[in-house]
Coordinates of C-alpha atoms in Angstrom, one line a residue:
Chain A
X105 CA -11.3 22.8 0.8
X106 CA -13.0 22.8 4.2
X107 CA -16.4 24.4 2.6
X108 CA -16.8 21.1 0.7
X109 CA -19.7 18.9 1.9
X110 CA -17.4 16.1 2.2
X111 CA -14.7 17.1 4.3
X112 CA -16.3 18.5 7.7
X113 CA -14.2 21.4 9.6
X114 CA -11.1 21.5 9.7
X115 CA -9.5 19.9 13.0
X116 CA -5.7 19.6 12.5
X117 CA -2.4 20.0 9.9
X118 CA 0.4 18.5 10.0
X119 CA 3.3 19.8 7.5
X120 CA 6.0 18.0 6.1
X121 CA 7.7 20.5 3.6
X122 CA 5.7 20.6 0.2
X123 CA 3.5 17.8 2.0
X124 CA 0.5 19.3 4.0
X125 CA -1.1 16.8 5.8
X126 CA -4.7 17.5 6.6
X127 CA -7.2 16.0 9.7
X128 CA -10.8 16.7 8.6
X129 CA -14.0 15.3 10.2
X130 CA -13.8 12.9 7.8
X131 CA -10.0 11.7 7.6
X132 CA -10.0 12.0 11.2
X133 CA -12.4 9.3 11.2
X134 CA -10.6 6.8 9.2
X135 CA -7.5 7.7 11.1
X136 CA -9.2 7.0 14.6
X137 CA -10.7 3.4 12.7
X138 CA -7.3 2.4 11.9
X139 CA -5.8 3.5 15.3
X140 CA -8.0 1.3 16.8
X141 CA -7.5 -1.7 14.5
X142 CA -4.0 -1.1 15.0
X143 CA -4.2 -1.8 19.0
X144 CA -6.6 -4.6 18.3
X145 CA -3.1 -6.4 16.5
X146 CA -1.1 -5.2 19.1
X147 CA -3.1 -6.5 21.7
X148 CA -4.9 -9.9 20.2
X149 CA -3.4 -13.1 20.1
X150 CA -3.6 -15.2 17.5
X151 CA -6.7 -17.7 16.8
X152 CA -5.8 -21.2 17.5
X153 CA -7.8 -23.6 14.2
X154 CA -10.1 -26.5 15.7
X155 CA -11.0 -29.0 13.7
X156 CA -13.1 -31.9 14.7
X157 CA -12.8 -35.4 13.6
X158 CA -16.5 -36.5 12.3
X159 CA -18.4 -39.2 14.5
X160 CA -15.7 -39.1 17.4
X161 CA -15.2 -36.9 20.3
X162 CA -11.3 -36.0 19.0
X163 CA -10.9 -32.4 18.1
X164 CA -7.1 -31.4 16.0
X165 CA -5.9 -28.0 17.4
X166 CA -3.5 -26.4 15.1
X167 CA -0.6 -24.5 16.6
X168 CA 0.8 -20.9 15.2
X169 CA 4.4 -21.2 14.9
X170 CA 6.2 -18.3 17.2
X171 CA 8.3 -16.7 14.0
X172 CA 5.1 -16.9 11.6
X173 CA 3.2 -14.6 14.3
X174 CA 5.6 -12.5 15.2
X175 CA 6.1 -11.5 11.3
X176 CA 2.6 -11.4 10.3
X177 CA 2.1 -9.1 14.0
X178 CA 4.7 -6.9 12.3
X179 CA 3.8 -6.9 9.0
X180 CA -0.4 -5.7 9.8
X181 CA 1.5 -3.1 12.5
X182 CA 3.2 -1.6 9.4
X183 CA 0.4 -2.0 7.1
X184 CA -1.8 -0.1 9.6
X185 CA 0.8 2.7 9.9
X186 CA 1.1 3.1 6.2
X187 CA -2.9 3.2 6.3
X188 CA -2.7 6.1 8.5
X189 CA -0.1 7.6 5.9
X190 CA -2.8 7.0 3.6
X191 CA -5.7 8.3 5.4
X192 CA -4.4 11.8 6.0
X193 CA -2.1 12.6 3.6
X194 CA -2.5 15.8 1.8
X195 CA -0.7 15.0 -1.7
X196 CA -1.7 13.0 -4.5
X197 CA 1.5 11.6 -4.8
X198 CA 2.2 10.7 -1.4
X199 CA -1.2 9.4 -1.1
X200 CA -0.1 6.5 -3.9
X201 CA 2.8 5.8 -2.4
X202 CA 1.4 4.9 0.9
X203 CA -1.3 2.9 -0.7
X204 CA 1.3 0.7 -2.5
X205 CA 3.3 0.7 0.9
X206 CA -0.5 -1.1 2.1
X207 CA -0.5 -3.3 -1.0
X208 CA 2.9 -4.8 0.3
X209 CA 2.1 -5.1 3.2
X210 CA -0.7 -7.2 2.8
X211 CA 1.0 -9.6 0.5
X212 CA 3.6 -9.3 4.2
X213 CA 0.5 -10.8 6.3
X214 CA -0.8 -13.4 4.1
X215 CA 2.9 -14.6 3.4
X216 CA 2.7 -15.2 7.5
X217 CA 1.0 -18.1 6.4
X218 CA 2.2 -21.9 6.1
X219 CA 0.3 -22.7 3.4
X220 CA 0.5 -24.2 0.0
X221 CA -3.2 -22.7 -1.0
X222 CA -2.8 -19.5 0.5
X223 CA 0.3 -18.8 -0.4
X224 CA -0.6 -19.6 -3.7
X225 CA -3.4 -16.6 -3.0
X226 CA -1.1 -14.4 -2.5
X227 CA 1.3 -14.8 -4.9
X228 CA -2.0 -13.7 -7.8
X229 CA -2.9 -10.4 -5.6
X230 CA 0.9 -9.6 -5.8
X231 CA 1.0 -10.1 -9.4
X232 CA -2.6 -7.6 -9.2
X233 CA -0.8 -5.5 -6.3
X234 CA 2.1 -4.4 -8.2
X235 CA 0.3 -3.6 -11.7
X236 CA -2.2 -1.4 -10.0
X237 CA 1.3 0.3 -9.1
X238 CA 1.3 1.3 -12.4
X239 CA -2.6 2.6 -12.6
X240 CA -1.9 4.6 -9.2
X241 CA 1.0 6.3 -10.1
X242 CA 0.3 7.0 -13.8
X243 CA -2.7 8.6 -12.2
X244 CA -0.5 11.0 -9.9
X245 CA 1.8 11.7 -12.9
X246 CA -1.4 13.0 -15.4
X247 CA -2.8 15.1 -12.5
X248 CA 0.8 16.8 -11.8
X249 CA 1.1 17.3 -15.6
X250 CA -2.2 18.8 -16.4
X251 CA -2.2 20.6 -13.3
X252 CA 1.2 21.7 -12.1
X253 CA 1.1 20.8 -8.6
X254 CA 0.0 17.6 -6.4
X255 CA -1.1 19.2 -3.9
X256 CA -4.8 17.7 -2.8
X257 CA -5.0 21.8 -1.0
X258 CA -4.5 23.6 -3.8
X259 CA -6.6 21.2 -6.3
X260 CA -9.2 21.3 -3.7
X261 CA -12.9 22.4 -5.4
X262 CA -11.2 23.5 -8.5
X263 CA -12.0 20.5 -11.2
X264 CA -9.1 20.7 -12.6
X265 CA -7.8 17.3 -12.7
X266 CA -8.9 15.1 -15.6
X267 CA -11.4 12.0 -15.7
X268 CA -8.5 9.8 -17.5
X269 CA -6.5 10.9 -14.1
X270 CA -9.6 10.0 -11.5
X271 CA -10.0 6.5 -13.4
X272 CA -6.5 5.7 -13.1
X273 CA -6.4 6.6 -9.5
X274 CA -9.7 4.9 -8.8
X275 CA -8.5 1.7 -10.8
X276 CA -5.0 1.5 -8.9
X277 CA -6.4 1.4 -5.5
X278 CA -9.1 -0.9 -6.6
X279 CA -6.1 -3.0 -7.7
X280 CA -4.7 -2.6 -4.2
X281 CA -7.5 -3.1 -2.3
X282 CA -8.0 -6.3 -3.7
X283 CA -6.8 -8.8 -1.4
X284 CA -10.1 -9.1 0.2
X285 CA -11.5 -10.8 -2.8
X286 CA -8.3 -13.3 -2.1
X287 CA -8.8 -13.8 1.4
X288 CA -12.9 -14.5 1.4
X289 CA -11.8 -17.0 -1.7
X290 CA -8.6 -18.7 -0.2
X291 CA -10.5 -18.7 3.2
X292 CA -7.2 -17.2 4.8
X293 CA -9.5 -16.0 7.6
X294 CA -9.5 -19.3 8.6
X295 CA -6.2 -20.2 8.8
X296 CA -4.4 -19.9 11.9
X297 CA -3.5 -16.5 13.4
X298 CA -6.3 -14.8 12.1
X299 CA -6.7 -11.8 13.6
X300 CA -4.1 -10.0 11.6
X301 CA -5.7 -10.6 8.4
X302 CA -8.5 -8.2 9.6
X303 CA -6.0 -5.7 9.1
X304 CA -6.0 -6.2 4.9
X305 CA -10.0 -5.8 5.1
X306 CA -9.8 -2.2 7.0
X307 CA -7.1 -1.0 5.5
X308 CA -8.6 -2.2 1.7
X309 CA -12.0 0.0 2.9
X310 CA -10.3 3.0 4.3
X311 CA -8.0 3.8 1.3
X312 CA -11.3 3.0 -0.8
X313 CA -13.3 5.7 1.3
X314 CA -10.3 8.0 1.3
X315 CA -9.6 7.8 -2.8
X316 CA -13.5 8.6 -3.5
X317 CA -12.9 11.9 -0.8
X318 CA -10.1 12.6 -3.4
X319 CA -11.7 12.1 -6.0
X320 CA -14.5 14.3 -4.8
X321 CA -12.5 17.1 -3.8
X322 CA -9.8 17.6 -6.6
Chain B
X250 CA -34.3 -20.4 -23.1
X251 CA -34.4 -19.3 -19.6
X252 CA -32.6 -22.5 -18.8
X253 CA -29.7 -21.6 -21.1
X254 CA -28.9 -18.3 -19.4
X255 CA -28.9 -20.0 -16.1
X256 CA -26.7 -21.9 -17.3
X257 CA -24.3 -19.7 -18.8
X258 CA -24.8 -17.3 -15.8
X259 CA -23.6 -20.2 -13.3
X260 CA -20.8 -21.2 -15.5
X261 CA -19.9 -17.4 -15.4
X262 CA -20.4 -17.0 -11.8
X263 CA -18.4 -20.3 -11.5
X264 CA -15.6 -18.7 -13.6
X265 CA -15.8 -16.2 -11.5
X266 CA -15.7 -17.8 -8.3
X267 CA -12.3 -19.5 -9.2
X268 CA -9.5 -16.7 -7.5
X269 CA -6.8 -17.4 -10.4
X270 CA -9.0 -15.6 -12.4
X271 CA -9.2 -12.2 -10.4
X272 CA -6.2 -11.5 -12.3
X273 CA -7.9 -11.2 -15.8
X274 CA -10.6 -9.5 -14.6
X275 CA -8.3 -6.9 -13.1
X276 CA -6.2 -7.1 -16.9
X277 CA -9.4 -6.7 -18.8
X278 CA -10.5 -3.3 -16.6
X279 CA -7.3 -2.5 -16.7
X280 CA -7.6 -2.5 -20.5
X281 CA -10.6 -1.0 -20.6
X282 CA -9.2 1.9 -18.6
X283 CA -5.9 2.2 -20.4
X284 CA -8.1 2.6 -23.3
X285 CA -10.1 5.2 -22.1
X286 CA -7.3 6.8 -20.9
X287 CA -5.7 6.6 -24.6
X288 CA -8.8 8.1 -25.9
X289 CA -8.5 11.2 -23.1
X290 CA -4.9 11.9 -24.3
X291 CA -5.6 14.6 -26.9
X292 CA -8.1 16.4 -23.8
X293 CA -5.0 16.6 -21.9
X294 CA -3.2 19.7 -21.8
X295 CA 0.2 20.4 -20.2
X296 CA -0.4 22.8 -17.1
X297 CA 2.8 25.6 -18.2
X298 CA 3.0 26.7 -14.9
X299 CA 5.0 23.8 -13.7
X300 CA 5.9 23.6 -9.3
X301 CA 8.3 20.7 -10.1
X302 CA 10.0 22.2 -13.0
X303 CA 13.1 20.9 -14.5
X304 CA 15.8 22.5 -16.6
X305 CA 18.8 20.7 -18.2
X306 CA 22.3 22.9 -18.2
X307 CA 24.4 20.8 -21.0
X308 CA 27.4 23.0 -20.5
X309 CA 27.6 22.6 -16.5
X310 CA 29.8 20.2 -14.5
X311 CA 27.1 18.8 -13.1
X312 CA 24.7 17.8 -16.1
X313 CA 21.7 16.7 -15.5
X314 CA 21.9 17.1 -11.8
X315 CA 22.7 20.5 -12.1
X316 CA 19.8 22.9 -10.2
X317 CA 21.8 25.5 -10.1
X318 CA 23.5 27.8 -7.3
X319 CA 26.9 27.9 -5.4
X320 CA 27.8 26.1 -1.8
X321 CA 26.6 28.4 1.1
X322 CA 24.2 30.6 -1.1
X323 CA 20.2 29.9 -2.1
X324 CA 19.7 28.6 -5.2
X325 CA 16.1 30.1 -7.1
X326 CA 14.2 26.7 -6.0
X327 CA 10.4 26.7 -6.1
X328 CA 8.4 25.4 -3.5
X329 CA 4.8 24.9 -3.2
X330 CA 4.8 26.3 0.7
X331 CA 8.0 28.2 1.2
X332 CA 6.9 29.1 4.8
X333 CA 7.5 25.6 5.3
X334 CA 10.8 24.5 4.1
X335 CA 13.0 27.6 5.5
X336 CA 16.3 26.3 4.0
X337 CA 14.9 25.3 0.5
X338 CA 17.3 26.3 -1.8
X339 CA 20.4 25.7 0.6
X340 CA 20.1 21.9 -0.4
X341 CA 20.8 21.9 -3.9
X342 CA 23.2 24.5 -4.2
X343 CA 25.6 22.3 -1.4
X344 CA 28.5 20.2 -2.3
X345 CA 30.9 18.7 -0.3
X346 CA 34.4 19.9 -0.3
X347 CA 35.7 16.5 -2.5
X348 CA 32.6 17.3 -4.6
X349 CA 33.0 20.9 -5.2
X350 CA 36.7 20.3 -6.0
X351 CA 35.8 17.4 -8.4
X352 CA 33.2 20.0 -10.0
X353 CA 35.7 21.8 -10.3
X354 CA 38.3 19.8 -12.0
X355 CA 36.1 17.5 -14.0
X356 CA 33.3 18.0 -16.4
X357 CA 32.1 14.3 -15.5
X358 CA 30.7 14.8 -11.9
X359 CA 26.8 15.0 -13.0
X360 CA 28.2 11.0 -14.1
X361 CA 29.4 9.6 -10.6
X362 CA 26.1 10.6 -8.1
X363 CA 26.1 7.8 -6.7
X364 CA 29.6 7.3 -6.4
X365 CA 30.8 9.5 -3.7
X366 CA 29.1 10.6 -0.7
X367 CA 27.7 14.1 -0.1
X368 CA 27.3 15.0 -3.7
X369 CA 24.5 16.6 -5.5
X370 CA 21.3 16.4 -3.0
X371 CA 18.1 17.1 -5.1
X372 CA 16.0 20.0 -3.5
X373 CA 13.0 18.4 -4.0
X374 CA 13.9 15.0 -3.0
X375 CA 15.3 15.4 -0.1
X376 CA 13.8 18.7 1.2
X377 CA 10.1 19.9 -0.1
X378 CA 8.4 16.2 -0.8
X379 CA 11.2 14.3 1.8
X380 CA 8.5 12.4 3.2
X381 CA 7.9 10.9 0.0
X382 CA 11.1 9.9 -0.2
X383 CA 11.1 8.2 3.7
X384 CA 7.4 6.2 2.3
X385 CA 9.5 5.1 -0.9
X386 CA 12.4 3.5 1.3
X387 CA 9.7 2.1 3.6
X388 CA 8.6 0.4 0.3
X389 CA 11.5 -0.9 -0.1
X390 CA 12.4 -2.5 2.9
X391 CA 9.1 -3.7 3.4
X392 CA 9.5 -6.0 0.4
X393 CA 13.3 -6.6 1.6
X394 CA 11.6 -7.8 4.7
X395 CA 8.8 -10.2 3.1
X396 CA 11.5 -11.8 0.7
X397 CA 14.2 -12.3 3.7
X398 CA 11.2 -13.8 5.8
X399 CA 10.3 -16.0 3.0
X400 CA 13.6 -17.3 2.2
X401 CA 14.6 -18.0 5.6
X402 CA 11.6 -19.7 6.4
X403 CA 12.4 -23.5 7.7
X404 CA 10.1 -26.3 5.7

């Protein structure tokens, strides 16, 4: 697996039974990425809105209410954990099940949120959310069929999985990396207590980047 | 004529623009791919040589939990990296004294898995892929969490 142009060497594995984590150049980066974005919510506090009242000098400064920050602090914690799940796991399987652990997640963060529009937002990349659940692991269950095994080590460099199984897969986390699309249209990044919702945008590109490595490999 | 595709291009891009509509984008490649995938089926061939494999004893006490072996002994269990589950096999073949006696005494017990604690615990699920099993209850409370939140929530 470690031949393959897309992986890099080999730095680290991490076993969990049937479950062989791996920590290649390249999943190593994504995992450091997400470590770091994952410090940037532990450490940031929230962004306080400003709006200004046209032709006057008065300026509206919207609080963040205690309870909604400390659950949407919580919420992009866990959904940068699970993207670390995601990032280096070593089974196609496990792989979709941490990526619709991030999918839940984000709909976590944006519920943070007290508002009408954005909640509104959410509520359709839920509905998106969990029937990519159905793409991502109908995808895992083809590959285990027609292949006998989930594990991304022993598929590595063989071809043996089918397209139908690589669209499935590619389409399920297309379906949960969709909240960005949500976000950028319901202009959540706006809304107060911003800086966790940068957690839904890395964690959308890193389980993109890591399902075209699988798809690459197996 | 130019002026008629801009025109249908910014009501499209309008369309587009409006974020109710993601979801039938996402149904109509979802279509598309469920298609494709439909199409694929007959190129699909069942791999014989299964790791997860599953066999059904009607007969047994336990049926359909039933993986076979006796308490204290290793069951024939197969595991993609043996190396790294040492006790695989020790898991499925364990019951716990009220189960083994109920195995014993009644053919129902393969009924009740949920009824009584220490029962039948599946090899796979709880020894060779347990992590799975640890992401799946993460799921769960995850969405436990968001709905508690969200009901609790004052306004």
């Amino acid at each position: 697996m470690f031949n393959l142009p897309i992986e890099g060497e080999e730095l680290f594995v991490l076993e969990f039974g049937d479950i062989v984590n791996y920590f290649s150049l390249y999943t190593t980066t994504l995992f450091l990425f997400a470590t770091a974005f994952i410090i940037i919510a532990i450490i940031a506090r929230p962004e306080r809105q400003t709006d200004i009242v046209f032709g006057t000098d008065a300026v509206y400064i919207k609080d963040v209410n205690q309870e909604n920050l400390r659950f949407q602090r919580f919420m992009a914690i866990a959904c940068g954990l699970a993207t670390l799940g995601a990032v280096s796991s070593g089974d196609l399987f496990n792989f979709s099940l941490f990526t619709a652990l991030i999918g839940i997640t984000n709909i976590g963060i944006v519920a943070g949120v007290n508002n009408r529009y954005v909640l509104n937002a959410a509520y359709n990349y839920g509905i998106v959310a969990m029937v990519a659940t159905t793409f991502l692991f109908g995808g895992a269950a083809t590959a285990l069929g027609t292949c006998g095994t989930l594990s991304i080590w022993e598929l590595a460099g063989l071809g043996m999985v089918p397209l139908a199984a690589k669209m499935f897969l590619v389409l399920g986390v297309m379906g949960e990396g969709m909240a960005p699309f949500y976000i950028a249209k319901a202009e959540i990044t706006r809304a107060p207590g911003a800086p966790y919702v940068l957690m839904i945008h890395v964690s959308s590109l890193l389980i993109f980047l890591r399902v075209i490595e699988i798809i690459l490999t197996v | 004529m130019i002026r008629r595709i801009g025109k249908g291009f910014r009501i499209f891009s309008n369309w587009m623009s409006t974020y109710e509509n993601l979801v039938a984008v996402y149904a109509a490649l979802g279509i598309l791919v469920a298609l494709c995938g439909v199409l694929m089926v007959p190129m699909l061939t069942y791999h014989e040589d299964q790791i997860y494999s599953k066999t059904i004893h009607r007969d047994s006490t336990l049926d359909p939990y039933d993986r076979g072996g006796i308490p204290f002994t290793r069951a024939e269990v197969k595991a993609q990296y043996p190396a790294n589950s040492p006790t695989v096999g020790f898991v499925t073949a364990y019951l716990t004294p009220l189960s083994w006696f109920l195995a014993n005494s009644t053919p129902y017990l393969g009924t009740t898995i949920v009824a009584h604690p220490g029962g039948i615990l599946d090899e796979i699920l709880y020894n060779t892929r347990g992590l799975d099993t640890v992401v799946e209850t993460s799921i769960l409370f995850t969405a436990f969490a968001i709905a508690s939140f969200l009901f609790r929530r004052r306004d």
